[in-house]
Short mmCIF file of C-alpha atoms in Angstrom, two decimals:
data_model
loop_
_atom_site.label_atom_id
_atom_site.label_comp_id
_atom_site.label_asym_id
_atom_site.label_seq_id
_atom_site.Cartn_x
_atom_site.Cartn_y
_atom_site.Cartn_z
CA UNK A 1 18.68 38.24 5.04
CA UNK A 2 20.13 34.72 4.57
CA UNK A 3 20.12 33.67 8.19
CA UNK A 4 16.38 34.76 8.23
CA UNK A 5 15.80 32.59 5.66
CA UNK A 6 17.80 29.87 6.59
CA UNK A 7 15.85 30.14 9.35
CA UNK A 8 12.40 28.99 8.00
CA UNK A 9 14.39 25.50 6.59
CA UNK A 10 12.65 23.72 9.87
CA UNK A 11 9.55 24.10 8.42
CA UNK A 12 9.66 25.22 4.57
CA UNK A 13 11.45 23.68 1.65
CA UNK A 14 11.36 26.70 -0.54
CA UNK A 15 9.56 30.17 -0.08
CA UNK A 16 8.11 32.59 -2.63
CA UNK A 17 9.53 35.66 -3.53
CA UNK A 18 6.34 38.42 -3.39
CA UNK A 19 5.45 37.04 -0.32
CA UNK A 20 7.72 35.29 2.19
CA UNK A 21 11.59 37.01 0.69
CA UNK A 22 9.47 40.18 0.70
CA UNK A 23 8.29 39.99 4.51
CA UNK A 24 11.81 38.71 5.55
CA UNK A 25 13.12 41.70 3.47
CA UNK A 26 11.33 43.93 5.23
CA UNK A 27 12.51 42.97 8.81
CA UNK A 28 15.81 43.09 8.28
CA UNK A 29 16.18 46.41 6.62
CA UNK A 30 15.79 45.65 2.66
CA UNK A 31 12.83 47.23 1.92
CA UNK A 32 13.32 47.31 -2.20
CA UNK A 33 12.84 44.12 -4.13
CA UNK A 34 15.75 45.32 -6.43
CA UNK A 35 18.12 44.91 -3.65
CA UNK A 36 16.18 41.72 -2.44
CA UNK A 37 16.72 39.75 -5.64
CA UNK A 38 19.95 40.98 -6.21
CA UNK A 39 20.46 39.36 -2.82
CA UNK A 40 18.60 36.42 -4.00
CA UNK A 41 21.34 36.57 -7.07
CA UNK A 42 24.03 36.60 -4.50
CA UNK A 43 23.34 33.44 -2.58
CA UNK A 44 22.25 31.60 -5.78
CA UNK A 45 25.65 32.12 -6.84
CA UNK A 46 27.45 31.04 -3.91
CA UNK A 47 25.31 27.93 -3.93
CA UNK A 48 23.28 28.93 -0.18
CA UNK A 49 20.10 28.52 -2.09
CA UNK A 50 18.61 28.00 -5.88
CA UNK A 51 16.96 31.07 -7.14
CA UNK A 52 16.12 30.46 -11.31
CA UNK A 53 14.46 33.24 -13.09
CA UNK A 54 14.04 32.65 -16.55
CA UNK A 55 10.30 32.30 -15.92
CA UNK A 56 8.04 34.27 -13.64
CA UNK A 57 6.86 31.11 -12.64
CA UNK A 58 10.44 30.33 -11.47
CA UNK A 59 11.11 33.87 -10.69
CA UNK A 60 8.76 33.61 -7.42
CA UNK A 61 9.95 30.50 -5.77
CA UNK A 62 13.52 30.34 -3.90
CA UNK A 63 14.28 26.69 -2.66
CA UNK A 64 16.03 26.59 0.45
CA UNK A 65 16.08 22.76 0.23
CA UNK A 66 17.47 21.33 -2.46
CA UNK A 67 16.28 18.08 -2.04
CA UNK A 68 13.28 19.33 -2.27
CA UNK A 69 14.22 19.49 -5.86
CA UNK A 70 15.65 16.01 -6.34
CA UNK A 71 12.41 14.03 -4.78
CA UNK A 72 10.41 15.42 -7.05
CA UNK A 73 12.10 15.13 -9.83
CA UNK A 74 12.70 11.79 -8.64
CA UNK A 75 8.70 11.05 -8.43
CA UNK A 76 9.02 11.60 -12.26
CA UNK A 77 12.11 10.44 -13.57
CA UNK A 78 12.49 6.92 -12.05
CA UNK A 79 12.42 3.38 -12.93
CA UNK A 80 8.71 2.65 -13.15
CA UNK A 81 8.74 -1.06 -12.18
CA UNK A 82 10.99 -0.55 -8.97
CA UNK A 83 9.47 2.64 -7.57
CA UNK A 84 5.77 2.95 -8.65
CA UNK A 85 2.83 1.36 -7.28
CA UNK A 86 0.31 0.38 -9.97
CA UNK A 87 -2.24 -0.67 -8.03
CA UNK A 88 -1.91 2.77 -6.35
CA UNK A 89 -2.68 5.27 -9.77
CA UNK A 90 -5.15 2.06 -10.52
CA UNK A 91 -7.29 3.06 -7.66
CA UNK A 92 -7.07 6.76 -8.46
CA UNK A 93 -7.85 6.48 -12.24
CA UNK A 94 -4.77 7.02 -13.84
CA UNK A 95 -3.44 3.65 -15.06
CA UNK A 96 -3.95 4.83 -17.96
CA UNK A 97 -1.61 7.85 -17.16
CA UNK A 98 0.41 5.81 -15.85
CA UNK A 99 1.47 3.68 -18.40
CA UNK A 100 1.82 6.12 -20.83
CA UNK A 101 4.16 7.74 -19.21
CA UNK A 102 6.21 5.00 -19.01
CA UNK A 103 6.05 3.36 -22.03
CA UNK A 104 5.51 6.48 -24.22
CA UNK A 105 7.22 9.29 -22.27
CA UNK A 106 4.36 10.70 -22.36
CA UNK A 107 3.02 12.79 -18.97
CA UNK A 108 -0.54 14.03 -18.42
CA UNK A 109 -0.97 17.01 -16.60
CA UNK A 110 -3.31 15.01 -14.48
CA UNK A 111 -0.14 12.12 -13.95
CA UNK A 112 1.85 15.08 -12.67
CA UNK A 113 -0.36 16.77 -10.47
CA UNK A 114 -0.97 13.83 -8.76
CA UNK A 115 2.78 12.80 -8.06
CA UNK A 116 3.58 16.21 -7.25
CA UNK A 117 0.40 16.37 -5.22
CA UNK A 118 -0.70 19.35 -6.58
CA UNK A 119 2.36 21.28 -4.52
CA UNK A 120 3.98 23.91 -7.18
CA UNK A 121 3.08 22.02 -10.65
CA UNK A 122 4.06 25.20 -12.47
CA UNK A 123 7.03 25.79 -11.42
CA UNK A 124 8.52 21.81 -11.96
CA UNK A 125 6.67 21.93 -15.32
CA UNK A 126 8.99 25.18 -16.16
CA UNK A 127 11.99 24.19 -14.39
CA UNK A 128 12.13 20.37 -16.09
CA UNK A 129 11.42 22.66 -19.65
CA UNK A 130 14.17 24.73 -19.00
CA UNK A 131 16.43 22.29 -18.50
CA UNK A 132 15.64 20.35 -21.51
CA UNK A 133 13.94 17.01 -19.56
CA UNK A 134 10.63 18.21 -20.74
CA UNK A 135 8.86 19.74 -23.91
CA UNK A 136 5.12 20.29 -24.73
CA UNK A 137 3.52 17.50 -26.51
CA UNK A 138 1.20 19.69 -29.29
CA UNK A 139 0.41 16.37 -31.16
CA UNK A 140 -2.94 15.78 -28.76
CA UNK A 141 -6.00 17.39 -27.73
CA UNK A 142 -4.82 16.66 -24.11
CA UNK A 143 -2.50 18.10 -22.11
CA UNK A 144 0.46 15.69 -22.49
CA UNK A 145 4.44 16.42 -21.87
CA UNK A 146 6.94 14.83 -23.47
CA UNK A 147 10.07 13.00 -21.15
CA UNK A 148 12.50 11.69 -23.02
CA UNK A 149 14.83 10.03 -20.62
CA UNK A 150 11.65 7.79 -19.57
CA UNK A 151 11.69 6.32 -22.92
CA UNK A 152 12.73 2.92 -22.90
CA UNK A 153 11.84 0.69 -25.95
CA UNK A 154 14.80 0.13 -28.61
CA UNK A 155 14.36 0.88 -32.11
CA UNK A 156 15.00 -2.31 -34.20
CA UNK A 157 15.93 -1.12 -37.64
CA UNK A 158 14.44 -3.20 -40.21
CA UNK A 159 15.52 -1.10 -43.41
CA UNK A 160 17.69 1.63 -44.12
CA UNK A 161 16.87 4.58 -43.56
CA UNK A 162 17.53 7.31 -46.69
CA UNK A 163 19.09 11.22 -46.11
CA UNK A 164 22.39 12.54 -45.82
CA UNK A 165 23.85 11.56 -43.14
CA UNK A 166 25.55 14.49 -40.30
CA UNK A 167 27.33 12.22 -37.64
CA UNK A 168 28.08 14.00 -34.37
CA UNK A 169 31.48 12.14 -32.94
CA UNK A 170 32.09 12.40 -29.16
CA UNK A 171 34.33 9.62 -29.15
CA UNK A 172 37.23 11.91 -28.59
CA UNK A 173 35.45 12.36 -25.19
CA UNK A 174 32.46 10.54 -24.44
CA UNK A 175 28.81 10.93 -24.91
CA UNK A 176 27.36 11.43 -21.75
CA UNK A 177 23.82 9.72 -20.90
CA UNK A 178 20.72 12.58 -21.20
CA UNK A 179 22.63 14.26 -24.29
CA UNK A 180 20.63 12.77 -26.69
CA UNK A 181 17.33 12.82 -24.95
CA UNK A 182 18.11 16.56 -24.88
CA UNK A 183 18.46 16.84 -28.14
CA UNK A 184 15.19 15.22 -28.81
CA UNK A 185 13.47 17.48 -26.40
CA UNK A 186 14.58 20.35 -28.29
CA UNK A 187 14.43 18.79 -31.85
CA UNK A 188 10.22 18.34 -30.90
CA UNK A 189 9.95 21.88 -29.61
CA UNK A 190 11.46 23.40 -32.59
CA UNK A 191 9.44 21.34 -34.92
CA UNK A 192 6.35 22.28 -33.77
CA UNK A 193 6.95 26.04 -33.21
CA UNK A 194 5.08 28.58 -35.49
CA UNK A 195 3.67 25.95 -37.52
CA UNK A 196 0.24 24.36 -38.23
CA UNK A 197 0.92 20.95 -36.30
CA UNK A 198 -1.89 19.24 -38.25
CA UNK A 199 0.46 19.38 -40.91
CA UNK A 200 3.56 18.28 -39.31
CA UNK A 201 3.37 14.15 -38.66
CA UNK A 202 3.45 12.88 -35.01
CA UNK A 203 7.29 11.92 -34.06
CA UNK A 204 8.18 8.58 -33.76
CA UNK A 205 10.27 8.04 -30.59
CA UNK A 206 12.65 5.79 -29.16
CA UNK A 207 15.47 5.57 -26.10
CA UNK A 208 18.15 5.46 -28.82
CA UNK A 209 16.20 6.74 -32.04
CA UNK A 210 13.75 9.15 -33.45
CA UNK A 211 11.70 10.45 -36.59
CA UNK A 212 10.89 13.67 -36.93
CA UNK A 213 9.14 15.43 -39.74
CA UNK A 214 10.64 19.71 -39.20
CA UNK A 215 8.93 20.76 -42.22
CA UNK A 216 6.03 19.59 -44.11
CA UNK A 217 7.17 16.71 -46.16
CA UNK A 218 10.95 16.37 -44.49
CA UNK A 219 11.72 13.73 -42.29
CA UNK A 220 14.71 13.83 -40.07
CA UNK A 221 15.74 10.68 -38.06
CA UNK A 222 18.28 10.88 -35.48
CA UNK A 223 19.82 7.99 -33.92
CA UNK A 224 22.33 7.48 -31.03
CA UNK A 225 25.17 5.13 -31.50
CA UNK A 226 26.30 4.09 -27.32
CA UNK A 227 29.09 2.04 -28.65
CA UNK A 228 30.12 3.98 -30.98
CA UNK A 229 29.69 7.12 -29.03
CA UNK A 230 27.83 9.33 -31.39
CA UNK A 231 24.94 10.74 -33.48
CA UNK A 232 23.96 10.46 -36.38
CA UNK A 233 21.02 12.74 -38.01
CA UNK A 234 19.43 11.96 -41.46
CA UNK A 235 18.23 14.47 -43.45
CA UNK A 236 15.37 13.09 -46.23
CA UNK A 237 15.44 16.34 -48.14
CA UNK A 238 18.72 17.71 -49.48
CA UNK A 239 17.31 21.43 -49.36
CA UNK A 240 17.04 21.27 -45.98
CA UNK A 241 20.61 20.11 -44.85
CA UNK A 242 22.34 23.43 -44.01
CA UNK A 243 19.32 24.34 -42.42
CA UNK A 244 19.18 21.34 -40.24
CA UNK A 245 23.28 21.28 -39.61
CA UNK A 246 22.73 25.09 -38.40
CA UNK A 247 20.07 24.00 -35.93
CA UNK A 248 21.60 20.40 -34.80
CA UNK A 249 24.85 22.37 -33.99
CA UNK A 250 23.06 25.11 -32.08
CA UNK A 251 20.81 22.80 -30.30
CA UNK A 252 24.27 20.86 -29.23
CA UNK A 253 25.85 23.88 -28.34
CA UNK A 254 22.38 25.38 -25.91
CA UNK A 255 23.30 22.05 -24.46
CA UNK A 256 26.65 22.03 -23.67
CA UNK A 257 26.13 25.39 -22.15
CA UNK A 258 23.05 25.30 -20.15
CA UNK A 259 23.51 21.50 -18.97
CA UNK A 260 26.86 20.44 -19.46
CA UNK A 261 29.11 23.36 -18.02
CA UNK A 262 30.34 23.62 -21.91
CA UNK A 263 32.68 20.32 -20.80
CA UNK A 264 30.97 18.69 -23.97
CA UNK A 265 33.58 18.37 -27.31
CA UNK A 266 32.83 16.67 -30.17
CA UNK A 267 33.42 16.57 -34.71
CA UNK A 268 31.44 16.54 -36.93
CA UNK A 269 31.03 14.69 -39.89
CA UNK A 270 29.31 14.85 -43.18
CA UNK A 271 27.71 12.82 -46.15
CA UNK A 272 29.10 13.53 -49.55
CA UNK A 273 26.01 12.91 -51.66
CA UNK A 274 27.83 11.84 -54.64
CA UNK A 275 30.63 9.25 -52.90
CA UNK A 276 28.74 8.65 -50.08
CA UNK A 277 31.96 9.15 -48.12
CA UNK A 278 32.02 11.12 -44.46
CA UNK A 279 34.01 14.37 -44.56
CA UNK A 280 35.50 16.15 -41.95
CA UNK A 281 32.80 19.57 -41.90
CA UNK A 282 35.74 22.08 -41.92
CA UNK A 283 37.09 20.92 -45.32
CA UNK A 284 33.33 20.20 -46.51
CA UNK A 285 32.59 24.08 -45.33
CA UNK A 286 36.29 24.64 -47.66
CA UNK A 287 35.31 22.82 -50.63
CA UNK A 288 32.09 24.44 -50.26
CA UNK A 289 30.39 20.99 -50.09
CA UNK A 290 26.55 20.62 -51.53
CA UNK A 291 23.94 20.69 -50.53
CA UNK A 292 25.27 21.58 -46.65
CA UNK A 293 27.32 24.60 -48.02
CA UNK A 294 25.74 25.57 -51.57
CA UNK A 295 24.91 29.25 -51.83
CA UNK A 296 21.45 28.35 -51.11
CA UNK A 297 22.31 26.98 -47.60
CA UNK A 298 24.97 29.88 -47.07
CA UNK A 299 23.45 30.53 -43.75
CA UNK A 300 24.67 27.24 -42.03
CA UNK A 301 27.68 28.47 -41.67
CA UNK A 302 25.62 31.10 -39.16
CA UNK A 303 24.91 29.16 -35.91
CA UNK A 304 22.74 31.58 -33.27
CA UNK A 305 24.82 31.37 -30.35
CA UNK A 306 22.57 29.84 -27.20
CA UNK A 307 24.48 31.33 -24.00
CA UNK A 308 22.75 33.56 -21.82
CA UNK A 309 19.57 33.48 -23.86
CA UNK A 310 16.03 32.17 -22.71
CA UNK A 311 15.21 29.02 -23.87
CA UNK A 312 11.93 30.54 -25.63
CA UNK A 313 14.40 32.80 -27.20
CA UNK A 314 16.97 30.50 -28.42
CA UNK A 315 13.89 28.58 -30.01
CA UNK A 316 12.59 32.16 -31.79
CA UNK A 317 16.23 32.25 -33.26
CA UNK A 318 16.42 28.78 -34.91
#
């Protein structure tokens, strides 16, 4: 089965699973699509092809080519100035588009479809949400999509901000670049899931800095320290800190796992409300430190575990 498909890389960059995997099937013998994706499973493994099938959208299409993969991508997530012509989505009717994608993060549905010239918009749209470059944007009536890593205005703070702080220290390590747009990505899905989002205020966002409301009425901001090499989240209402520590942490971890090969590390850090000092979080989890471990917030200590889950699932469990 393999060299019949590597046989259709002259002409074909990927090929779809009910139709092209199952007529190759067929004329070599493997007549059941149980054995053919467990094939499919095989050579994903072994790196002779890409197979992802979290999504039936991703289910159907096997890419024989990966750089297939990385031009597209590429059309999306690229320096704006240096490789897009203006005068090009000017002529089409999507300057507009254009420039909110790139000075908002912001991508239309339209913006995409025309970059990706209309060639498998499904499945990039699921793959770049499963791997945590992309989330829905709920907070408009048109279809928008959220990039974080194409965000590129600093946030200039011009007063402090209030909330206990949680400071996430990779400086042990190092803070690789896309962590914390990750994070966003995630932080805005899970914010918006299951609720009314004409309650829930429109994040503010920023390369190196956000503001998020979770819950009606609670702002978090979270803000990425290069130099320093970490994060720090604010949390503007105390009743919601273990909640928020539980989700950061699992958000982190869905990272490291999914993204990262789990080669992330990092400590964490906590806000004594009273001192205003930074403790370590085992001995603030010891000393049973409020509000993050009162017996109200006695399910922080509970983090849902991300590996091998869906990424709609992991959200469900937060």
């Amino acid at each position: 089965l393999l060299d019949s498909v590597y046989s259709e890389r002259n002409n074909n960059s990927y090929l779809t699973l009910s139709d092209d995997i199952q007529n190759l099937g067929l004329k070599v013998g493997i007549e059941s699509s149980i054995e053919q994706e467990a094939a499919l499973a095989f050579f994903h493994e072994r790196g002779f092809l890409i197979h992802l099938t979290s999504t039936s959208v991703l289910n159907n299409v096997v890419v024989i080519k990966p750089q297939w993969l990385v031009d597209a991508l590429g059309k999306v997530i690229c320096d704006g100035s240096l490789h897009i012509d203006k005068d090009e989505f000017k002529h089409v009717g999507l300057e507009e588009d254009l420039t909110r994608t790139f000075e908002m993060g912001l991508a239309s549905r339209d913006f995409l479809d025309y970059v990706w010239k209309g060639e498998q918009v499904d499945f990039f749209l699921d793959l770049m949400e499963r791997t945590m470059l992309l989330s829905k944007w709920h907070f408009s009536e048109n279809e928008l999509y959220l990039i974080p890593s194409l965000l590129n205005d600093s946030f200039v703070e011009t007063e402090n901000i209030n909330g206990l702080r949680c400071v996430i220290d990779f400086s042990n390590t190092f803070l690789p670049n896309g962590v914390f747009q990750r994070l966003l990505c995630l932080c805005v899905a899970h914010s918006t899931r299951g609720k009314d989002n004409k309650r829930i205020m429109e994040p503010c966002l920023h390369k190196t800095f956000a503001k998020i409301e979770f819950e009606p009425s609670c702002i978090v901001h979270l803000r990425e320290d290069e130099e320093a090499q970490s994060i720090t989240i604010f949390v503007g209402n105390d009743k919601f800190a273990g909640q928020y520590l539980r989700i950061v942490q699992a958000i982190l971890r869905k990272v490291n796992h999914d993204v990262m090969g789990s080669g992330l590390s990092w400590d964490i850090y906590l806000e004594n409300g009273v001192t205003k000092e930074l403790v370590f979080q085992s001995e603030a989890q010891k000393e049973n430190l409020s509000p993050w471990f009162s017996c109200e917030n006695i399910q922080a200590s509970v983090i849902p575990s991300g590996e091998n889950v869906d990424l709609a699932g992991f959200l469900e469990r937060l």
